[in-house]
Short mmCIF file of C-alpha atoms and ligand atoms in Angstrom, two decimals:
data_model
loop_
_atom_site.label_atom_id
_atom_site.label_comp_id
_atom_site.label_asym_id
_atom_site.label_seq_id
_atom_site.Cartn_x
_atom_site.Cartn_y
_atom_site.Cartn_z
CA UNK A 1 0.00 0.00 0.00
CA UNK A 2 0.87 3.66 -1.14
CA UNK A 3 1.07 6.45 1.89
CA UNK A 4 2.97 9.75 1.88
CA UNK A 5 4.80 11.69 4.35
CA UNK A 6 6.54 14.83 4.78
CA UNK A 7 10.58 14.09 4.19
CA UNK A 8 13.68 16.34 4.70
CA UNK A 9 15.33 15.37 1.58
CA UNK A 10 18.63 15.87 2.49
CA UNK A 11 20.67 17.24 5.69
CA UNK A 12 19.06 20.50 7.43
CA UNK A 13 16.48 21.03 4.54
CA UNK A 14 13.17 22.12 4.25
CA UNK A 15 10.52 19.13 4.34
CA UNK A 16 8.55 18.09 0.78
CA UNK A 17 5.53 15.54 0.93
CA UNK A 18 6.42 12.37 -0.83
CA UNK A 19 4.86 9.00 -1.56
CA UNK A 20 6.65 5.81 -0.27
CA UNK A 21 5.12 2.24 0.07
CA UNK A 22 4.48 0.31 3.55
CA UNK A 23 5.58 -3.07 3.95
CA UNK A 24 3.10 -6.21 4.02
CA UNK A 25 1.85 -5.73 7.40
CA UNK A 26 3.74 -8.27 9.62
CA UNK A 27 1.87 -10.44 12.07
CA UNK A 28 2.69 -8.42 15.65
CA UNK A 29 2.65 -5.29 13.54
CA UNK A 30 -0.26 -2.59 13.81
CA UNK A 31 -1.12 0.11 10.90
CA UNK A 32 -2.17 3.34 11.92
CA UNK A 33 -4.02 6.39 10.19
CA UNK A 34 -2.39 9.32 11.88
CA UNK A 35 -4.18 11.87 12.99
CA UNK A 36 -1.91 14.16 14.40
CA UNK A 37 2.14 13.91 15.37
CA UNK A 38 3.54 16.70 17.64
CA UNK A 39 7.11 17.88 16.61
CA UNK A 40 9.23 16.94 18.99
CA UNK A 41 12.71 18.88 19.84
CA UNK A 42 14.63 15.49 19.05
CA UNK A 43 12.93 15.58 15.19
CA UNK A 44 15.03 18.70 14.80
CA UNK A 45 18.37 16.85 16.09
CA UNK A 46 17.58 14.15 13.63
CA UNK A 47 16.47 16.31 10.57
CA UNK A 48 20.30 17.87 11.11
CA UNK A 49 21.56 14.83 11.92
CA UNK A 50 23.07 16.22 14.79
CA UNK A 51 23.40 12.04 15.94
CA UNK A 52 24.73 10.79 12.73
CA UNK A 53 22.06 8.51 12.59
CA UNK A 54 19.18 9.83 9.93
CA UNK A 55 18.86 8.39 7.01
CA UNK A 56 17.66 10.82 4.13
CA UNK A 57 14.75 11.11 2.52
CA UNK A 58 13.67 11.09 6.10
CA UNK A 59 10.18 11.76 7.51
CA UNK A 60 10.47 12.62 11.30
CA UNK A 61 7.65 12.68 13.87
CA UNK A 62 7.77 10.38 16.83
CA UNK A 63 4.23 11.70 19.13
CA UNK A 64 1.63 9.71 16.60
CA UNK A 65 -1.73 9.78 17.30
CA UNK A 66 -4.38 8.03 15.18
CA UNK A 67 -7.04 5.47 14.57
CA UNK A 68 -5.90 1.67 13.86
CA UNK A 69 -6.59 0.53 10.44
CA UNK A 70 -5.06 -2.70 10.14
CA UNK A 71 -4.43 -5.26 12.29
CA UNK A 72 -1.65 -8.25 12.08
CA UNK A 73 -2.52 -11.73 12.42
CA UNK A 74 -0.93 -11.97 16.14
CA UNK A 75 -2.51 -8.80 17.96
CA UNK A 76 -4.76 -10.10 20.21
CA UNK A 77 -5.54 -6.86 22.07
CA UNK A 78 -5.79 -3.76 19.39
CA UNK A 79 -9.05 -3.75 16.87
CA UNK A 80 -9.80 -1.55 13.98
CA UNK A 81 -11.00 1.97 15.00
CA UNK A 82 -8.96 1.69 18.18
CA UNK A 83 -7.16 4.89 19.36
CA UNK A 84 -3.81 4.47 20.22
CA UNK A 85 -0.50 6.44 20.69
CA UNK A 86 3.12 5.90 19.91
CA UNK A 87 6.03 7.72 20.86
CA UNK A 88 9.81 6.90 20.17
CA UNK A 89 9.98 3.57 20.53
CA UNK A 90 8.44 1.11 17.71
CA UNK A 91 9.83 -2.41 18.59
CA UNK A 92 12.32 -4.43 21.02
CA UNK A 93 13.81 -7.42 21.38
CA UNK A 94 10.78 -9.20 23.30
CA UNK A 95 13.26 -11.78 24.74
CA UNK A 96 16.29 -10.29 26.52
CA UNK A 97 15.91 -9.55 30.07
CA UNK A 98 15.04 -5.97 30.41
CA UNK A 99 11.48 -6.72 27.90
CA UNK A 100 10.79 -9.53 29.96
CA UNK A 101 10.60 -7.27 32.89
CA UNK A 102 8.79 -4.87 31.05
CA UNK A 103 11.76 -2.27 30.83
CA UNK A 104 11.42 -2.23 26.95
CA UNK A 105 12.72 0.97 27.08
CA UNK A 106 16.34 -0.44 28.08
CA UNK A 107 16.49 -3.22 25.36
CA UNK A 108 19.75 -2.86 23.47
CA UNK A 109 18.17 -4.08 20.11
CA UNK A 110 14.71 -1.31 20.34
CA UNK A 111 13.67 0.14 17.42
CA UNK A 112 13.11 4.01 17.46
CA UNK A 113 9.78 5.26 15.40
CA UNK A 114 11.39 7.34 13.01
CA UNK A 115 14.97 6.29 12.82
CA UNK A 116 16.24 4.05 9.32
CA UNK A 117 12.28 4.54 8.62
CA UNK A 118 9.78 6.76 7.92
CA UNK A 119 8.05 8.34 10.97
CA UNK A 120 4.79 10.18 11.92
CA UNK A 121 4.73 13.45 10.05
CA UNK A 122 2.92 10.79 7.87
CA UNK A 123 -0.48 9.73 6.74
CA UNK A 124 0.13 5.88 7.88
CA UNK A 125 2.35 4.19 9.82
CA UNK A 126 3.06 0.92 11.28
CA UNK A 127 4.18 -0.24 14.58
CA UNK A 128 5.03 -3.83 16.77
CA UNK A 129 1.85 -3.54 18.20
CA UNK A 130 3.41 -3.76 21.87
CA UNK A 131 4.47 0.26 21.61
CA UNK A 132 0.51 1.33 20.28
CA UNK A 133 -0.70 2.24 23.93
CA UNK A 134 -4.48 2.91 24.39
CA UNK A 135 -5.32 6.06 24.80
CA UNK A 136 -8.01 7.16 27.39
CA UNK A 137 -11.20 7.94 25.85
CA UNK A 138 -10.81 11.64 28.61
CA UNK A 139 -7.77 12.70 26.60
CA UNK A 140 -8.06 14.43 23.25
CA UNK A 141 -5.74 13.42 20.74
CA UNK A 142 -3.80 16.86 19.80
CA UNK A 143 -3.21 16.85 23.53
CA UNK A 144 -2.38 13.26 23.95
CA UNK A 145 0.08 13.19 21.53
CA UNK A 146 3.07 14.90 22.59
CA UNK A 147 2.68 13.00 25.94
CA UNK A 148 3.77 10.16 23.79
CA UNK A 149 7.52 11.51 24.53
CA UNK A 150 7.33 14.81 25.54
CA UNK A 151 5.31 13.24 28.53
CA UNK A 152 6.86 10.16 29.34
CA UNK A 153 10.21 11.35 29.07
CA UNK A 154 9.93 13.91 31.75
CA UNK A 155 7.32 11.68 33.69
CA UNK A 156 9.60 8.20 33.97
CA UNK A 157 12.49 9.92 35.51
CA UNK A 158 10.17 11.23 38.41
CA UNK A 159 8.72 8.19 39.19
CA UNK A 160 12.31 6.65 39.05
CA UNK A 161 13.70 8.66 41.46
CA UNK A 162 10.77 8.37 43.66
CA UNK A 163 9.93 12.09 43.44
CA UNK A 164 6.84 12.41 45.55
CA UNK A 165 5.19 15.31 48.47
CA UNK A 166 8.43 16.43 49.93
CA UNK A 167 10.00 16.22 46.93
CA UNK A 168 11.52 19.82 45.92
CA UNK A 169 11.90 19.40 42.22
CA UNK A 170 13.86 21.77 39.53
CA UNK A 171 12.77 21.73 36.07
CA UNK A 172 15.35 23.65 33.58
CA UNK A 173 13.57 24.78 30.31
CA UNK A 174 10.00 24.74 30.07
CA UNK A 175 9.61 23.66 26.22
CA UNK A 176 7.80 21.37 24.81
CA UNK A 177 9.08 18.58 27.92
CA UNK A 178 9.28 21.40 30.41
CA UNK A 179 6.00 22.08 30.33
CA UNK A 180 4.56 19.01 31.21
CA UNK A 181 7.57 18.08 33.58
CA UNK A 182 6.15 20.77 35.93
CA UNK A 183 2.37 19.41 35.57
CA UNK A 184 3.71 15.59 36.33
CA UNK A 185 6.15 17.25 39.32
CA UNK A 186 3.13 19.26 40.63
CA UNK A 187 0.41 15.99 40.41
CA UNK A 188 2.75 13.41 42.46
CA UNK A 189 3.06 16.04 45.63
CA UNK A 190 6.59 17.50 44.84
CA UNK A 191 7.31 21.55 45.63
CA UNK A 192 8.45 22.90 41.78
CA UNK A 193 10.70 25.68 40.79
CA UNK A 194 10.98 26.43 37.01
CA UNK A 195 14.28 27.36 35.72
CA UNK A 196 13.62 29.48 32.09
CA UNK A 197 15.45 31.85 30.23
CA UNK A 198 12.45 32.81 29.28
CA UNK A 199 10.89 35.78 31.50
CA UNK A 200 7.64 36.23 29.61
CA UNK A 201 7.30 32.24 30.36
CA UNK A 202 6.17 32.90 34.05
CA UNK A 203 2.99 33.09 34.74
CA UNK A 204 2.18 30.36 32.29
CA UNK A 205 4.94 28.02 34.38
CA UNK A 206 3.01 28.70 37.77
CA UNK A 207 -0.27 27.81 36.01
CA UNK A 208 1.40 24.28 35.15
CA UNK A 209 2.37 24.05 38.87
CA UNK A 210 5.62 25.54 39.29
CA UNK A 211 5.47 27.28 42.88
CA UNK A 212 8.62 29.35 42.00
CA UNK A 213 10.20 30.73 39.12
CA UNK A 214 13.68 31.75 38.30
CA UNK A 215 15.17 33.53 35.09
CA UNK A 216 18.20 32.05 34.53
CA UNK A 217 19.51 34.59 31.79
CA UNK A 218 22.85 35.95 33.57
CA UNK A 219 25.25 34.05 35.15
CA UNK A 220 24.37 35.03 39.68
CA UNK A 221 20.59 34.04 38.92
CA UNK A 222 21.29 30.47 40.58
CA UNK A 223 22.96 31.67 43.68
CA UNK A 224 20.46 32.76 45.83
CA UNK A 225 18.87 28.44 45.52
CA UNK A 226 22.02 26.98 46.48
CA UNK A 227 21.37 23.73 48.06
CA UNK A 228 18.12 24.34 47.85
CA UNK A 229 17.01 20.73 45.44
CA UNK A 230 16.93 17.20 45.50
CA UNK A 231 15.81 16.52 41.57
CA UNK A 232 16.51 18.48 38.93
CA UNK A 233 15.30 17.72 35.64
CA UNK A 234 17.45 19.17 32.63
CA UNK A 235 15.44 19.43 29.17
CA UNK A 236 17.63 21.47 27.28
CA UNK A 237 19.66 20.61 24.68
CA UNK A 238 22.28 23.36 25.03
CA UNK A 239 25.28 23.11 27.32
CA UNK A 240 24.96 24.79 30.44
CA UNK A 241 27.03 25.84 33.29
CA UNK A 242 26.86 22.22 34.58
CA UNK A 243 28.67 22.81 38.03
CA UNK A 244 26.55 25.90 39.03
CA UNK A 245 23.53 23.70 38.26
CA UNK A 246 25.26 20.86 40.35
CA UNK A 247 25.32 23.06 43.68
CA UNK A 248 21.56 24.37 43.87
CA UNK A 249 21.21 20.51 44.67
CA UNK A 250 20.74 19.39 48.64
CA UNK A 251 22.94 17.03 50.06
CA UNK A 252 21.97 13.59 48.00
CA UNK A 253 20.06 15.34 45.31
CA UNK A 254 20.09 14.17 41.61
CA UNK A 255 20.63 16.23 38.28
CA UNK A 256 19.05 14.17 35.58
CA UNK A 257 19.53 14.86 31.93
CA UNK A 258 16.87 14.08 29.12
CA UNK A 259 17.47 17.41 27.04
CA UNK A 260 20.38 16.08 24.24
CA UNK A 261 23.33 18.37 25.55
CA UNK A 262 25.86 18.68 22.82
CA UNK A 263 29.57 18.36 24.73
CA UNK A 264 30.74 16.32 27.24
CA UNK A 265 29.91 17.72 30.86
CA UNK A 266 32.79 18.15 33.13
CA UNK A 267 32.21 18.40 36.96
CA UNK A 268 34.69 18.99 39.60
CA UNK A 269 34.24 15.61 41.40
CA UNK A 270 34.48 16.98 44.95
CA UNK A 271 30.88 18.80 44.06
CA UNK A 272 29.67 14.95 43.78
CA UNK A 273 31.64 13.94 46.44
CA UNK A 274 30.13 16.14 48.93
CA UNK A 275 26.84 15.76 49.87
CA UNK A 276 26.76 12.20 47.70
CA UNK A 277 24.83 14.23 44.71
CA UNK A 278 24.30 12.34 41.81
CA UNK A 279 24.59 12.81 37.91
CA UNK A 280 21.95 10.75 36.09
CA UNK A 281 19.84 10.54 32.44
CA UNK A 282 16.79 8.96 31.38
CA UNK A 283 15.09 8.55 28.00
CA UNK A 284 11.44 7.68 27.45
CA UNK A 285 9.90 5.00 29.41
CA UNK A 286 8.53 1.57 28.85
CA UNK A 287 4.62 0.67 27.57
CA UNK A 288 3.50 -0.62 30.73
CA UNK A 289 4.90 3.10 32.28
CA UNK A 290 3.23 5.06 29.21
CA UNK A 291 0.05 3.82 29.70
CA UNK A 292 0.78 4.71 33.42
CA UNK A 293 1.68 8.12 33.05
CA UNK A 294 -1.00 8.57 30.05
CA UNK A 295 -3.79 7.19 32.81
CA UNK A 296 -2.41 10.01 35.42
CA UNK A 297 -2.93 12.55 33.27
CA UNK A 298 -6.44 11.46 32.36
CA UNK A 299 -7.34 11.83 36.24
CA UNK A 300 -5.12 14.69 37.44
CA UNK A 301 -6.32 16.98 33.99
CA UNK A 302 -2.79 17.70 33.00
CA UNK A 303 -2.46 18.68 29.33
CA UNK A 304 -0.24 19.95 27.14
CA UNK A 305 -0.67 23.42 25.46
CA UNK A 306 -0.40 23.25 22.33
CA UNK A 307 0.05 25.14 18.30
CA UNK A 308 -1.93 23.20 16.16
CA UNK A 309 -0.91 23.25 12.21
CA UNK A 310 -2.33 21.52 9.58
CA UNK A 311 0.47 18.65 8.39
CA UNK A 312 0.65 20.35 5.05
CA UNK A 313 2.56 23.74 6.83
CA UNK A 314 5.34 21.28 8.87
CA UNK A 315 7.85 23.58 7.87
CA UNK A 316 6.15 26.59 9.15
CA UNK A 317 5.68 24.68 12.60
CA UNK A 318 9.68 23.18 12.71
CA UNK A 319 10.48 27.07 12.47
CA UNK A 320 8.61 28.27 15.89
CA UNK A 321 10.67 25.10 17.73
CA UNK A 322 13.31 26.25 16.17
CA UNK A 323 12.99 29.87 17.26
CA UNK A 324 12.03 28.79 20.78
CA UNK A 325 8.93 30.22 19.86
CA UNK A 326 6.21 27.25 20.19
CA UNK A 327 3.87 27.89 23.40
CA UNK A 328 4.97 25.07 24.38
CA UNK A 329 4.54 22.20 22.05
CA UNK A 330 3.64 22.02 17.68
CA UNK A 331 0.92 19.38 17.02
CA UNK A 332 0.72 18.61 13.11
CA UNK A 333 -3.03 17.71 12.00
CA UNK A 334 -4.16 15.25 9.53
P1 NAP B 1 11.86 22.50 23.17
O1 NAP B 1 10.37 22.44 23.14
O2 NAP B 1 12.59 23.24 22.12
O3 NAP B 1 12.27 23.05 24.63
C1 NAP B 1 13.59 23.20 25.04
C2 NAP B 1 13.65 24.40 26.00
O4 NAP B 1 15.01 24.54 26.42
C3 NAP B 1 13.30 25.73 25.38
O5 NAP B 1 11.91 25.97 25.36
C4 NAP B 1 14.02 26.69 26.28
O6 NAP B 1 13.26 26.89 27.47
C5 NAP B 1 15.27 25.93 26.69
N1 NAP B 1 16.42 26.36 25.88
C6 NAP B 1 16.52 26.39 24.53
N2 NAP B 1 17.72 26.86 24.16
C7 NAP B 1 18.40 27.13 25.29
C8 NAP B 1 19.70 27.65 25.58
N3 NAP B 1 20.56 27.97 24.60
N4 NAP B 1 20.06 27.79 26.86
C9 NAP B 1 19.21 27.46 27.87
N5 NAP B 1 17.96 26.99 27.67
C10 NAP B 1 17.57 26.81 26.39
O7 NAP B 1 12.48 21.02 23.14
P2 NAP B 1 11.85 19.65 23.71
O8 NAP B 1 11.04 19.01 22.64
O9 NAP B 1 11.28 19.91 25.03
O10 NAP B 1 13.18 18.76 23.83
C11 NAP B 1 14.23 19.16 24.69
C12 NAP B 1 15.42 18.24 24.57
O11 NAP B 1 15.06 16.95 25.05
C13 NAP B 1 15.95 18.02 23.15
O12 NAP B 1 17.35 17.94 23.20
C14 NAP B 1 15.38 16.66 22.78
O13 NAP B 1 16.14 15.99 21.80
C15 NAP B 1 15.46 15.96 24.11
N6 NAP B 1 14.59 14.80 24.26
C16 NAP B 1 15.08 13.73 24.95
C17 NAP B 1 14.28 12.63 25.16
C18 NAP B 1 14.79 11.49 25.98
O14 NAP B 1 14.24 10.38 25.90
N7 NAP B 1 15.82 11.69 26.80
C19 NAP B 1 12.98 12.61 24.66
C20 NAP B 1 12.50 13.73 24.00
C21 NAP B 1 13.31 14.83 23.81
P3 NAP B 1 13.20 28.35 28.19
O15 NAP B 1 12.64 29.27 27.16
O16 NAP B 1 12.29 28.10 29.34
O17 NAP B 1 14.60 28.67 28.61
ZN1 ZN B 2 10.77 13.04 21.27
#
């Protein structure tokens, strides 16, 4: 069967709409008619293949929502019409020991969405129907979408680290992951501080639950919360003054990196040593935590604001992310 998508032909470039041909729909495999695909920060790494790993033509999108329109021979659980989401990850091993204790998410041999194949900003697509999660029928699908890894990437790391009430929780960069970090933060009891450089970003960041809010445009802004944090979430994907971030945490706090910081971080090891702080990173987060995270959000009402443009003006939408413009996530509709 025929479908098109929107592909950056080559390195950095502008995307076109082209028409490519899906596979014979394997037996575990799902096909899906998308309905919408937010534009995720990491779709702009791979369209510049800042990662060296895109493969061009290349059609990003990795936040797919849509409708299930065919169904392999070995899905038990998904039906035709069903609405389901899928975010980065499109397959795994099944076998090694990390699926079989439902950490998909740390399988060596996964399968991302929209890397070596075409991705969401798509009319079809097809998945291992493990990674199409159900969505609830409470959550409308431009906002469900970019929970697919906007959300879970900022929600697994909090429920790793146990942040709960108590918790005093740092979120730097409230973009498209930002946002919702301080939502998911806010709904499982933890005191939140927003960290933007950004100042016209503040009263929107205490609407999503921050409590506090700190401009972190010149370099004394931080001093003033020294030791003042035991989780702080980085999702920026610039490099930062690393060990001035390291010392607003309390004595055993973590900094925990999901934004895709370009050079390699160097930290005085004393600043670690001291207080036994910690230097972690996360990415996504298995099915069975999805469908976790997407049921939270059903019952606490977080949701993601969102810029909604038709999948025809992609390019138009890849230029406010790229301008740190978007308020706070793109959602491309079908
Ligand atoms: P985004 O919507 O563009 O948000 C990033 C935010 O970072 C911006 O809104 C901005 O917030 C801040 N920022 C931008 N440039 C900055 C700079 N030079 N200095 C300081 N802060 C800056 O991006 P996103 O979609 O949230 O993605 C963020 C990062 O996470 C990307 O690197 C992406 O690849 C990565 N990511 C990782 C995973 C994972 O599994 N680990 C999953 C998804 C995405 P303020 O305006 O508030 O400063
Ligand atoms: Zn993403």
């Amino acid at each position: 069967m025929k479908t098109t998508g929107y592909a950056a032909p080559r390195r950095g470039a502008a995307l076109e709409l082209i028409e490519y041909e899906l596979p014979p729909l394997a037996p575990e495999h799902v096909q899906i008619r998308i309905s919408h695909c937010g534009i995720c920060h990491s779709d702009i790494h791979l369209i510049d293949d800042d990662w060296g790993m895109s493969r061009f033509p290349f059609v990003p999108g990795h936040e797919i929502l849509g409708a299930v329109s065919a169904v392999g021979s070995a899905v038990k659980h998904l039906r035709e019409g069903d609405r389901v989401g899928v975010g980065w990850q499109s397959d795994s091993c099944g076998e090694c020991e990390w699926c079989r204790k439902g950490d998909e998410s740390l399988c060596t041999a996964q399968q991302a969405t929209c890397v070596q194949r075409n991705g969401g900003y798509a009319a079809d697509v097809q998945v291992d129907a493990r990674f199409a999660i159900s969505i609830p029928p409470e959550l409308p699908s431009d906002i469900a979408a970019p929970l697919m890894c906007g959300g879970i990437t900022v929600y697994s790391p909090l429920r790793t680290h146990g942040v709960g009430p108590g918790t005093r929780v740092g979120v730097i960069g409230i973009g498209g992951l930002g946002h919702l970090a301080l939502q998911f933060a806010r709904a499982l009891g933890a005191e939140v501080t927003a960290f933007s450089t950004s100042p016209d970003k503040a009263t929107e960041a205490r609407r999503f639950g921050a409590q506090h809010f700190v401009t972190t445009r010149d370099k004394d802004s931080l001093a003033h919360d020294a030791h003042s944090l035991d989780f702080l979430i980085s999702s920026v994907s610039a490099d930062l003054d690393w060990p001035a971030w390291i010392d607003i945490l309390r004595p055993r706090g973590t900094l925990c990196f999901v934004g895709a910081s370009p050079a390699p971080i160097q930290i005085p090891v004393f600043s670690l040593i001291m207080g036994e702080r910690k230097l972690a990173g996360s990415a996504i987060g298995s099915p069975d935590r999805i469908a976790e995270m997407l049921a939270l959000s059903a019952r606490a009402g977080i949701t993601t604001a969102i810029e909604r443009y038709p999948m025809s003006q992609v390019n138009a939408g890849l230029e406010r992310v790229r301008k740190n413009q978007a308020r706070y996530r793109v959602v491309l509709e079908n």
